[in-house]
Amino acid sequence: MSRAKLTISAIALAAAAPASAQSISQSDKAQGAQANPQLIAEYGGAYTGPQAAYVQRVGQRVAVQSGLSNAQNDFTITTLNSPVENAFAIPGGYIYVTRQLVGLMNSQDELAFVLGHEVGHVAARHSTKRTTRSSLGSLLASGLGALTGSSIVSSIANTGAKLYALGYSRGQEYEADTLGVRYSAASGYDPFAAPDILAGLDAETTLEARIAGKNPNATPGWASTHPNSADRIKRARALAASTGRADNSMRQDVDYLRMLDGMPYDDDAAQGVIDGQTFRHRDLKMRFTAPAGYTIDNGSDAVTVAGTGGQAQMKAAAATSDVGSVVAAQLRAVGATAGTPTVATQPNGVRYAYQSVRATANNRPVDVTVIGYQLPTATPYFTVVTAAGQGIGAFGSMLSSIAPLSASEAAAIKGKRIRIVTVGARDTIDTLARQMAYPGYQRERFLTLNGLEANAILRAGMLVKLVVDG
């Protein structure tokens, strides 16, 4: 017997064991109810567009196959208003998927597998063995301590974290894949959608890395918590074949695609948008430009900029003429002894205040700088962490780029939406890709969004997704 067959057989047997699923206890319900509002807030709130009800129906239909409960209403399915491809579930019957991931999918079958995969983690009790971590990275996420005789609490690291990351092992991910296939197939969905969405997520991760000029083998977004690989996709296809169901994944899910029409994609304009290295916020009426090579993560209540030279996190307080008090208050809030911040004015006329202190992170000395800006609509402030002796380091250009937006500039920030179009007789991949609302990589984005190969041939009458302004 081949090694591959042994692997699939062993995992299939594990998935078949009913003992892996436990009922939803009152304790789980209480813990889930407590964590639910915090997680929703971290992801920009619940998305309430018409697609949310569709996702809820599919999620509840799949979740009951887990044996956790026979009542669909015991499961709370939330679509999150986040531009990150991710999904997760927590004990208590709470299941989450971001609108960005919903938009990347091309069928109800793919959605069923993803939600089933997440329920599988809960049913198999993986949460008792996991670790949670924020996406802020090495310095901020480690927490800071020993600051001038006091402690900086972990709130610096935890507020504004963009991803709810679960430290699952490879074996746990494989088991959740197996359960996801099992639950979705038992619900009447095509199990061959599993390898399709895993391949789609892998392609999206690779494209994101390429656009950002990073190693394509890096794993941002979904893959930071759900590692994808060619072996995993191959394994999912074998699992689907083992169900004995016919492969209908080539059939276009017209109803699902039409359901997506009009759904926001990428950043929510109300939470700010990222264009290359520039971040603009419509309601705060401000902008800044991050250093080249640094990534910008836009959370619901904070924006994080990270790179090899350190990390910075921007939040906003109410507008005030006493910007120094905002800086001092932020330092006190994280346990620092606040002195008198230095107040100055940028060449562009923006008044600001700042103060730096020495701290430690992972037993290493670091510099922490809080700098706030006096703008007409708000007081945005950055918390910057760099290696000791670096001060603001590579963030100097970014911190001096803070500037207000005019009313017309702010109003022009519209965000993006998915538009479903019917392929015409004269349409090609290239003619349609040129309608994608991006300055570059239009063809690659179009192919990835629609789950198409580079040599795909479009048929007149088929539906495709475009991302357009507005």
PDB file of C-alpha atoms in Angstrom, residues 162-332:
ATOM      1  CA  LYS A 162      -5.872  42.428  12.102  1.00  0.00           C
ATOM      2  CA  LEU A 163      -5.966  38.667  12.189  1.00  0.00           C
ATOM      3  CA  TYR A 164      -7.387  36.221  14.681  1.00  0.00           C
ATOM      4  CA  ALA A 165      -4.592  33.758  14.200  1.00  0.00           C
ATOM      5  CA  LEU A 166      -4.823  30.197  15.443  1.00  0.00           C
ATOM      6  CA  GLY A 167      -1.654  28.228  15.925  1.00  0.00           C
ATOM      7  CA  TYR A 168      -2.932  24.923  14.578  1.00  0.00           C
ATOM      8  CA  SER A 169      -0.530  22.125  13.755  1.00  0.00           C
ATOM      9  CA  ARG A 170      -0.331  20.614  10.292  1.00  0.00           C
ATOM     10  CA  GLY A 171      -2.082  17.504  11.575  1.00  0.00           C
ATOM     11  CA  GLN A 172      -4.925  19.593  12.981  1.00  0.00           C
ATOM     12  CA  GLU A 173      -5.295  21.481   9.684  1.00  0.00           C
ATOM     13  CA  TYR A 174      -5.430  18.192   7.801  1.00  0.00           C
ATOM     14  CA  GLU A 175      -8.030  16.837  10.196  1.00  0.00           C
ATOM     15  CA  ALA A 176     -10.114  20.009   9.769  1.00  0.00           C
ATOM     16  CA  ASP A 177      -9.837  19.622   5.979  1.00  0.00           C
ATOM     17  CA  THR A 178     -11.124  16.071   6.301  1.00  0.00           C
ATOM     18  CA  LEU A 179     -14.011  17.149   8.488  1.00  0.00           C
ATOM     19  CA  GLY A 180     -14.772  20.062   6.165  1.00  0.00           C
ATOM     20  CA  VAL A 181     -15.080  17.695   3.213  1.00  0.00           C
ATOM     21  CA  ARG A 182     -17.192  15.329   5.296  1.00  0.00           C
ATOM     22  CA  TYR A 183     -19.575  18.021   6.564  1.00  0.00           C
ATOM     23  CA  SER A 184     -19.993  19.751   3.221  1.00  0.00           C
ATOM     24  CA  ALA A 185     -20.588  16.492   1.342  1.00  0.00           C
ATOM     25  CA  ALA A 186     -23.128  15.384   3.953  1.00  0.00           C
ATOM     26  CA  SER A 187     -24.916  18.716   3.399  1.00  0.00           C
ATOM     27  CA  GLY A 188     -25.242  17.981  -0.294  1.00  0.00           C
ATOM     28  CA  TYR A 189     -22.364  20.149  -1.520  1.00  0.00           C
ATOM     29  CA  ASP A 190     -19.690  19.181  -4.033  1.00  0.00           C
ATOM     30  CA  PRO A 191     -16.627  18.002  -2.050  1.00  0.00           C
ATOM     31  CA  PHE A 192     -14.358  18.758  -5.021  1.00  0.00           C
ATOM     32  CA  ALA A 193     -14.761  22.432  -4.180  1.00  0.00           C
ATOM     33  CA  ALA A 194     -12.265  21.859  -1.348  1.00  0.00           C
ATOM     34  CA  PRO A 195      -9.142  21.599  -3.544  1.00  0.00           C
ATOM     35  CA  ASP A 196     -10.484  24.425  -5.720  1.00  0.00           C
ATOM     36  CA  ILE A 197     -10.699  26.993  -2.916  1.00  0.00           C
ATOM     37  CA  LEU A 198      -7.405  25.838  -1.395  1.00  0.00           C
ATOM     38  CA  ALA A 199      -5.777  26.376  -4.784  1.00  0.00           C
ATOM     39  CA  GLY A 200      -7.485  29.762  -5.072  1.00  0.00           C
ATOM     40  CA  LEU A 201      -6.208  30.851  -1.676  1.00  0.00           C
ATOM     41  CA  ASP A 202      -2.719  29.671  -2.556  1.00  0.00           C
ATOM     42  CA  ALA A 203      -2.815  31.649  -5.813  1.00  0.00           C
ATOM     43  CA  GLU A 204      -4.056  34.766  -4.009  1.00  0.00           C
ATOM     44  CA  THR A 205      -1.325  34.502  -1.368  1.00  0.00           C
ATOM     45  CA  THR A 206       1.348  34.104  -4.040  1.00  0.00           C
ATOM     46  CA  LEU A 207       0.007  37.091  -5.998  1.00  0.00           C
ATOM     47  CA  GLU A 208      -0.118  39.298  -2.896  1.00  0.00           C
ATOM     48  CA  ALA A 209       3.492  38.460  -2.132  1.00  0.00           C
ATOM     49  CA  ARG A 210       4.518  39.189  -5.720  1.00  0.00           C
ATOM     50  CA  ILE A 211       2.735  42.552  -5.747  1.00  0.00           C
ATOM     51  CA  ALA A 212       4.368  43.496  -2.445  1.00  0.00           C
ATOM     52  CA  GLY A 213       7.795  42.518  -3.775  1.00  0.00           C
ATOM     53  CA  LYS A 214       8.136  39.726  -1.215  1.00  0.00           C
ATOM     54  CA  ASN A 215       9.113  36.100  -1.333  1.00  0.00           C
ATOM     55  CA  PRO A 216       6.156  34.255  -2.911  1.00  0.00           C
ATOM     56  CA  ASN A 217       6.813  31.445  -0.437  1.00  0.00           C
ATOM     57  CA  ALA A 218       5.904  33.767   2.452  1.00  0.00           C
ATOM     58  CA  THR A 219       2.455  33.257   3.947  1.00  0.00           C
ATOM     59  CA  PRO A 220       0.459  36.427   4.644  1.00  0.00           C
ATOM     60  CA  GLY A 221      -3.322  36.671   5.001  1.00  0.00           C
ATOM     61  CA  TRP A 222      -5.225  33.389   5.129  1.00  0.00           C
ATOM     62  CA  ALA A 223      -2.078  31.293   4.817  1.00  0.00           C
ATOM     63  CA  SER A 224      -0.580  32.780   7.979  1.00  0.00           C
ATOM     64  CA  THR A 225      -3.044  30.643   9.933  1.00  0.00           C
ATOM     65  CA  HIS A 226      -4.050  28.011   7.375  1.00  0.00           C
ATOM     66  CA  PRO A 227      -0.877  26.879   5.564  1.00  0.00           C
ATOM     67  CA  ASN A 228      -1.464  25.876   1.970  1.00  0.00           C
ATOM     68  CA  SER A 229       0.705  23.719  -0.241  1.00  0.00           C
ATOM     69  CA  ALA A 230       0.528  21.590  -3.346  1.00  0.00           C
ATOM     70  CA  ASP A 231       0.461  18.511  -1.092  1.00  0.00           C
ATOM     71  CA  ARG A 232      -2.508  19.857   0.850  1.00  0.00           C
ATOM     72  CA  ILE A 233      -4.447  20.576  -2.339  1.00  0.00           C
ATOM     73  CA  LYS A 234      -3.630  17.110  -3.702  1.00  0.00           C
ATOM     74  CA  ARG A 235      -4.729  15.568  -0.436  1.00  0.00           C
ATOM     75  CA  ALA A 236      -8.033  17.475  -0.478  1.00  0.00           C
ATOM     76  CA  ARG A 237      -8.719  16.180  -3.981  1.00  0.00           C
ATOM     77  CA  ALA A 238      -8.107  12.619  -2.821  1.00  0.00           C
ATOM     78  CA  LEU A 239     -10.464  13.152   0.097  1.00  0.00           C
ATOM     79  CA  ALA A 240     -13.147  14.441  -2.266  1.00  0.00           C
ATOM     80  CA  ALA A 241     -12.691  11.432  -4.556  1.00  0.00           C
ATOM     81  CA  SER A 242     -13.013   9.075  -1.574  1.00  0.00           C
ATOM     82  CA  THR A 243     -16.591  10.274  -1.031  1.00  0.00           C
ATOM     83  CA  GLY A 244     -17.639   8.614  -4.297  1.00  0.00           C
ATOM     84  CA  ARG A 245     -19.311  11.832  -5.451  1.00  0.00           C
ATOM     85  CA  ALA A 246     -19.008  13.091  -9.028  1.00  0.00           C
ATOM     86  CA  ASP A 247     -16.784  16.106  -9.618  1.00  0.00           C
ATOM     87  CA  ASN A 248     -19.074  18.985 -10.614  1.00  0.00           C
ATOM     88  CA  SER A 249     -16.620  21.748  -9.772  1.00  0.00           C
ATOM     89  CA  MET A 250     -16.305  22.811 -13.411  1.00  0.00           C
ATOM     90  CA  ARG A 251     -19.971  23.825 -13.446  1.00  0.00           C
ATOM     91  CA  GLN A 252     -20.335  27.554 -12.910  1.00  0.00           C
ATOM     92  CA  ASP A 253     -22.371  28.508  -9.845  1.00  0.00           C
ATOM     93  CA  VAL A 254     -24.391  31.323 -11.404  1.00  0.00           C
ATOM     94  CA  ASP A 255     -26.521  31.922  -8.315  1.00  0.00           C
ATOM     95  CA  TYR A 256     -23.474  32.358  -6.093  1.00  0.00           C
ATOM     96  CA  LEU A 257     -21.775  34.742  -8.491  1.00  0.00           C
ATOM     97  CA  ARG A 258     -24.884  36.901  -8.892  1.00  0.00           C
ATOM     98  CA  MET A 259     -25.185  36.997  -5.097  1.00  0.00           C
ATOM     99  CA  LEU A 260     -21.745  38.651  -4.934  1.00  0.00           C
ATOM    100  CA  ASP A 261     -22.706  41.536  -7.212  1.00  0.00           C
ATOM    101  CA  GLY A 262     -22.187  44.872  -5.445  1.00  0.00           C
ATOM    102  CA  MET A 263     -20.347  43.516  -2.407  1.00  0.00           C
ATOM    103  CA  PRO A 264     -17.446  45.692  -1.155  1.00  0.00           C
ATOM    104  CA  TYR A 265     -13.977  44.348  -1.905  1.00  0.00           C
ATOM    105  CA  ASP A 266     -10.623  45.305  -0.405  1.00  0.00           C
ATOM    106  CA  ASP A 267     -10.671  48.194   2.087  1.00  0.00           C
ATOM    107  CA  ASP A 268     -13.859  49.730   3.419  1.00  0.00           C
ATOM    108  CA  ALA A 269     -13.753  53.418   2.504  1.00  0.00           C
ATOM    109  CA  ALA A 270     -15.112  54.316   5.948  1.00  0.00           C
ATOM    110  CA  GLN A 271     -12.073  52.656   7.559  1.00  0.00           C
ATOM    111  CA  GLY A 272      -9.493  54.075   5.159  1.00  0.00           C
ATOM    112  CA  VAL A 273      -7.953  52.709   1.987  1.00  0.00           C
ATOM    113  CA  ILE A 274      -4.451  51.616   0.999  1.00  0.00           C
ATOM    114  CA  ASP A 275      -3.082  52.585  -2.414  1.00  0.00           C
ATOM    115  CA  GLY A 276       0.449  51.236  -2.771  1.00  0.00           C
ATOM    116  CA  GLN A 277       2.360  52.742   0.143  1.00  0.00           C
ATOM    117  CA  THR A 278      -0.167  55.506   0.823  1.00  0.00           C
ATOM    118  CA  PHE A 279      -2.981  55.280   3.361  1.00  0.00           C
ATOM    119  CA  ARG A 280      -5.940  57.674   3.092  1.00  0.00           C
ATOM    120  CA  HIS A 281      -8.863  58.008   5.474  1.00  0.00           C
ATOM    121  CA  ARG A 282     -12.110  59.545   4.264  1.00  0.00           C
ATOM    122  CA  ASP A 283     -13.674  60.429   7.619  1.00  0.00           C
ATOM    123  CA  LEU A 284     -10.459  61.555   9.363  1.00  0.00           C
ATOM    124  CA  LYS A 285      -9.543  63.500   6.209  1.00  0.00           C
ATOM    125  CA  MET A 286      -5.861  62.605   6.414  1.00  0.00           C
ATOM    126  CA  ARG A 287      -3.163  60.620   4.643  1.00  0.00           C
ATOM    127  CA  PHE A 288       0.355  59.276   5.148  1.00  0.00           C
ATOM    128  CA  THR A 289       2.897  57.311   3.104  1.00  0.00           C
ATOM    129  CA  ALA A 290       4.705  54.281   4.550  1.00  0.00           C
ATOM    130  CA  PRO A 291       8.395  53.588   3.834  1.00  0.00           C
ATOM    131  CA  ALA A 292       9.183  51.533   0.745  1.00  0.00           C
ATOM    132  CA  GLY A 293       9.230  47.828   1.507  1.00  0.00           C
ATOM    133  CA  TYR A 294       7.026  48.154   4.593  1.00  0.00           C
ATOM    134  CA  THR A 295       3.567  46.598   4.763  1.00  0.00           C
ATOM    135  CA  ILE A 296       0.401  48.444   5.780  1.00  0.00           C
ATOM    136  CA  ASP A 297      -2.330  46.509   7.592  1.00  0.00           C
ATOM    137  CA  ASN A 298      -5.612  48.362   7.996  1.00  0.00           C
ATOM    138  CA  GLY A 299      -7.525  47.175  11.062  1.00  0.00           C
ATOM    139  CA  SER A 300     -10.869  48.371  12.365  1.00  0.00           C
ATOM    140  CA  ASP A 301      -9.421  50.743  14.950  1.00  0.00           C
ATOM    141  CA  ALA A 302      -5.747  50.962  14.024  1.00  0.00           C
ATOM    142  CA  VAL A 303      -3.372  50.918  11.076  1.00  0.00           C
ATOM    143  CA  THR A 304      -0.142  48.935  11.450  1.00  0.00           C
ATOM    144  CA  VAL A 305       3.001  49.564   9.409  1.00  0.00           C
ATOM    145  CA  ALA A 306       5.721  46.919   9.732  1.00  0.00           C
ATOM    146  CA  GLY A 307       9.088  46.178   8.187  1.00  0.00           C
ATOM    147  CA  THR A 308      12.633  45.147   8.952  1.00  0.00           C
ATOM    148  CA  GLY A 309      13.328  48.376  10.869  1.00  0.00           C
ATOM    149  CA  GLY A 310      10.449  48.082  13.326  1.00  0.00           C
ATOM    150  CA  GLN A 311       6.725  48.636  13.581  1.00  0.00           C
ATOM    151  CA  ALA A 312       4.326  51.522  13.980  1.00  0.00           C
ATOM    152  CA  GLN A 313       0.655  51.614  14.846  1.00  0.00           C
ATOM    153  CA  MET A 314      -1.660  54.547  14.179  1.00  0.00           C
ATOM    154  CA  LYS A 315      -4.884  55.253  16.046  1.00  0.00           C
ATOM    155  CA  ALA A 316      -6.915  58.443  16.411  1.00  0.00           C
ATOM    156  CA  ALA A 317      -8.236  60.507  19.300  1.00  0.00           C
ATOM    157  CA  ALA A 318     -10.739  63.352  19.207  1.00  0.00           C
ATOM    158  CA  ALA A 319      -9.605  66.631  17.695  1.00  0.00           C
ATOM    159  CA  THR A 320      -7.860  68.927  20.181  1.00  0.00           C
ATOM    160  CA  SER A 321      -5.466  71.856  20.210  1.00  0.00           C
ATOM    161  CA  ASP A 322      -3.559  70.257  23.115  1.00  0.00           C
ATOM    162  CA  VAL A 323      -1.878  67.523  21.097  1.00  0.00           C
ATOM    163  CA  GLY A 324       0.794  67.080  23.763  1.00  0.00           C
ATOM    164  CA  SER A 325      -1.816  65.833  26.216  1.00  0.00           C
ATOM    165  CA  VAL A 326      -2.812  63.076  23.792  1.00  0.00           C
ATOM    166  CA  VAL A 327       0.790  61.856  23.585  1.00  0.00           C
ATOM    167  CA  ALA A 328       1.216  61.959  27.360  1.00  0.00           C
ATOM    168  CA  ALA A 329      -2.070  60.159  27.925  1.00  0.00           C
ATOM    169  CA  GLN A 330      -1.121  57.392  25.502  1.00  0.00           C
ATOM    170  CA  LEU A 331       2.214  56.841  27.250  1.00  0.00           C
ATOM    171  CA  ARG A 332       0.508  56.697  30.645  1.00  0.00           C
TER     172      ARG A 332
END
